[in-house]
């Protein structure tokens, strides 16, 4: 069962309102800023891994060709090599410091992020989500990422348990 499904069911079971939004980073793997990634690798992994990944990320160049003319080579300052096994791992390291919140739950997979919040008051459920989105916005600006909001915010009403007014049937 997916985390989002479990979260929505928990909100309904506890008679709370739930707000959620799904974010997707535009060109996520292309936008990984090398210096920021290397800083995070240096802070979290042993030096031997830093040296290895530094040589893997740095010293990459690109050229363009147009009408049989090829440009000079230019250094790549962002992006991780796509289609390689390390790409999702490097992206995860780059985004692993997304702040946690007492009022929201985060569910991530590669460049997709779902944010959930519940509260007995629907206005506060939405307000908690909005506050957290501002936090994410500040972080993504700092680390040079941009999110697309793919799914609108939704509010789920608590289910209302109606008493069972049926009269039991009796034989004979």
Tab-separated table of C-alpha atoms in Angstrom:
chain	number	residue	atom	x	y	z
A	1	UNK	CA	0.000	0.000	0.000
A	2	UNK	CA	1.406	3.416	-0.926
A	3	UNK	CA	2.278	5.965	1.788
A	4	UNK	CA	-0.273	8.412	0.360
A	5	UNK	CA	-3.059	5.816	0.531
A	6	UNK	CA	-2.165	4.909	4.129
A	7	UNK	CA	-2.030	8.592	5.074
A	8	UNK	CA	-5.446	9.379	3.574
A	9	UNK	CA	-6.977	6.345	5.281
A	10	UNK	CA	-5.484	7.371	8.628
A	11	UNK	CA	-6.966	10.868	8.219
A	12	UNK	CA	-10.393	9.425	7.506
A	13	UNK	CA	-10.169	6.924	10.362
A	14	UNK	CA	-9.270	9.669	12.839
A	15	UNK	CA	-11.953	12.060	11.545
A	16	UNK	CA	-9.459	14.688	10.349
A	17	UNK	CA	-9.149	16.762	7.223
A	18	UNK	CA	-6.223	16.068	4.951
A	19	UNK	CA	-4.455	18.414	2.549
A	20	UNK	CA	-1.790	17.275	0.126
A	21	UNK	CA	0.256	18.413	-2.824
A	22	UNK	CA	2.539	16.568	-5.218
A	23	UNK	CA	5.707	18.338	-6.361
A	24	UNK	CA	8.045	17.476	-9.181
A	25	UNK	CA	11.428	19.116	-9.696
A	26	UNK	CA	11.776	20.495	-13.220
A	27	UNK	CA	14.700	18.832	-14.986
A	28	UNK	CA	15.758	17.488	-11.611
A	29	UNK	CA	18.842	15.562	-12.619
A	30	UNK	CA	20.012	18.387	-14.893
A	31	UNK	CA	19.693	20.962	-12.101
A	32	UNK	CA	21.890	19.326	-9.465
A	33	UNK	CA	24.425	22.059	-8.710
A	34	UNK	CA	27.863	20.420	-8.554
A	35	UNK	CA	29.369	22.602	-5.824
A	36	UNK	CA	26.290	22.139	-3.622
A	37	UNK	CA	26.275	18.380	-4.183
A	38	UNK	CA	29.978	18.120	-3.413
A	39	UNK	CA	29.487	20.102	-0.211
A	40	UNK	CA	26.733	17.718	0.882
A	41	UNK	CA	28.808	14.653	-0.048
A	42	UNK	CA	31.747	16.023	1.929
A	43	UNK	CA	29.494	16.608	4.960
A	44	UNK	CA	27.858	13.169	4.900
A	45	UNK	CA	30.226	10.597	3.404
A	46	UNK	CA	33.779	9.470	4.224
A	47	UNK	CA	36.609	11.253	2.374
A	48	UNK	CA	37.329	8.282	0.119
A	49	UNK	CA	33.788	8.507	-1.326
A	50	UNK	CA	34.048	12.260	-1.646
A	51	UNK	CA	37.244	11.920	-3.704
A	52	UNK	CA	35.724	9.245	-5.927
A	53	UNK	CA	32.447	11.118	-6.529
A	54	UNK	CA	34.260	14.410	-6.995
A	55	UNK	CA	36.229	12.925	-9.899
A	56	UNK	CA	32.987	11.447	-11.292
A	57	UNK	CA	31.069	14.748	-11.167
A	58	UNK	CA	33.768	17.311	-11.966
A	59	UNK	CA	35.686	17.764	-15.175
A	60	UNK	CA	32.741	17.147	-17.494
A	61	UNK	CA	32.398	19.283	-20.587
A	62	UNK	CA	29.873	19.802	-23.353
A	63	UNK	CA	29.918	21.104	-26.912
A	64	UNK	CA	27.152	22.042	-29.301
A	65	UNK	CA	26.977	21.539	-33.030
A	66	UNK	CA	24.897	23.627	-35.405
A	67	UNK	CA	25.154	23.633	-39.212
A	68	UNK	CA	28.288	21.469	-39.061
A	69	UNK	CA	29.946	24.019	-36.739
A	70	UNK	CA	31.070	22.788	-33.327
A	71	UNK	CA	31.469	25.151	-30.403
A	72	UNK	CA	34.328	25.282	-27.974
A	73	UNK	CA	33.937	22.977	-24.990
A	74	UNK	CA	32.407	24.406	-21.836
A	75	UNK	CA	32.473	22.949	-18.306
A	76	UNK	CA	29.249	21.485	-16.943
A	77	UNK	CA	28.466	23.166	-13.625
A	78	UNK	CA	25.284	21.253	-12.900
A	79	UNK	CA	23.622	17.955	-13.635
A	80	UNK	CA	24.389	14.352	-12.874
A	81	UNK	CA	25.021	11.751	-15.592
A	82	UNK	CA	21.598	10.346	-16.426
A	83	UNK	CA	21.100	6.690	-17.158
A	84	UNK	CA	23.869	5.780	-14.741
A	85	UNK	CA	23.262	3.855	-11.562
A	86	UNK	CA	24.673	6.695	-9.435
A	87	UNK	CA	22.235	9.322	-10.759
A	88	UNK	CA	19.345	8.629	-8.336
A	89	UNK	CA	21.777	8.181	-5.448
A	90	UNK	CA	23.466	11.534	-6.123
A	91	UNK	CA	20.088	13.242	-6.409
A	92	UNK	CA	18.980	11.670	-3.128
A	93	UNK	CA	22.115	12.928	-1.394
A	94	UNK	CA	21.484	16.367	-2.862
A	95	UNK	CA	17.909	16.544	-1.542
A	96	UNK	CA	18.249	14.471	1.660
A	97	UNK	CA	18.259	17.553	3.871
A	98	UNK	CA	14.687	18.580	3.085
A	99	UNK	CA	13.474	19.800	6.474
A	100	UNK	CA	10.954	17.745	8.394
A	101	UNK	CA	7.913	19.234	10.067
A	102	UNK	CA	5.707	18.193	12.961
A	103	UNK	CA	2.615	19.133	10.955
A	104	UNK	CA	3.437	17.469	7.617
A	105	UNK	CA	4.519	14.107	6.283
A	106	UNK	CA	6.869	13.812	3.311
A	107	UNK	CA	6.936	10.967	0.816
A	108	UNK	CA	9.698	11.120	-1.811
A	109	UNK	CA	10.888	9.022	-4.706
A	110	UNK	CA	13.706	10.425	-6.856
A	111	UNK	CA	12.461	13.833	-8.042
A	112	UNK	CA	8.828	13.398	-6.959
A	113	UNK	CA	7.681	14.621	-3.555
A	114	UNK	CA	4.262	14.280	-1.950
A	115	UNK	CA	3.487	16.381	1.108
A	116	UNK	CA	0.561	15.509	3.394
A	117	UNK	CA	-0.934	17.203	6.411
A	118	UNK	CA	-3.967	16.501	8.586
A	119	UNK	CA	-5.842	18.495	11.171
A	120	UNK	CA	-9.341	18.470	12.669
A	121	UNK	CA	-9.812	21.973	11.199
A	122	UNK	CA	-9.663	22.086	7.357
A	123	UNK	CA	-8.386	25.673	7.387
A	124	UNK	CA	-5.452	24.719	9.600
A	125	UNK	CA	-4.740	21.634	7.483
A	126	UNK	CA	-4.349	23.874	4.427
A	127	UNK	CA	-2.440	26.552	6.375
A	128	UNK	CA	0.052	23.961	7.671
A	129	UNK	CA	0.622	22.779	4.124
A	130	UNK	CA	1.133	26.334	2.862
A	131	UNK	CA	3.672	27.130	5.590
A	132	UNK	CA	5.618	24.009	4.697
A	133	UNK	CA	5.501	24.834	0.973
A	134	UNK	CA	7.122	28.193	1.758
A	135	UNK	CA	9.880	26.338	3.612
A	136	UNK	CA	10.444	24.072	0.594
A	137	UNK	CA	10.424	27.099	-1.710
A	138	UNK	CA	13.202	28.782	0.275
A	139	UNK	CA	15.271	25.597	0.255
A	140	UNK	CA	14.879	25.003	-3.482
A	141	UNK	CA	15.914	28.573	-4.252
A	142	UNK	CA	19.031	28.168	-2.087
A	143	UNK	CA	19.998	24.913	-3.824
A	144	UNK	CA	18.956	26.051	-7.331
A	145	UNK	CA	16.004	23.727	-7.874
A	146	UNK	CA	12.515	24.576	-9.126
A	147	UNK	CA	9.337	22.612	-8.394
A	148	UNK	CA	6.277	22.050	-10.547
A	149	UNK	CA	3.050	21.469	-8.671
A	150	UNK	CA	1.530	18.526	-10.542
A	151	UNK	CA	-1.499	17.848	-8.427
A	152	UNK	CA	-3.754	20.416	-6.854
A	153	UNK	CA	-4.196	20.593	-3.135
A	154	UNK	CA	-7.111	18.502	-1.984
A	155	UNK	CA	-9.203	18.505	1.158
A	156	UNK	CA	-10.809	15.311	2.356
A	157	UNK	CA	-13.776	15.657	4.666
A	158	UNK	CA	-13.926	13.375	7.644
A	159	UNK	CA	-16.344	10.543	7.155
A	160	UNK	CA	-19.432	10.935	9.282
A	161	UNK	CA	-20.487	7.763	11.032
A	162	UNK	CA	-24.256	7.571	10.914
A	163	UNK	CA	-26.021	5.439	13.483
A	164	UNK	CA	-27.513	2.257	12.112
A	165	UNK	CA	-31.284	2.914	12.099
A	166	UNK	CA	-32.217	-0.413	10.571
A	167	UNK	CA	-34.484	-2.702	12.533
A	168	UNK	CA	-33.191	-6.239	12.791
A	169	UNK	CA	-35.328	-8.874	11.012
A	170	UNK	CA	-36.873	-11.662	12.994
A	171	UNK	CA	-38.114	-14.914	11.621
A	172	UNK	CA	-41.662	-15.968	12.319
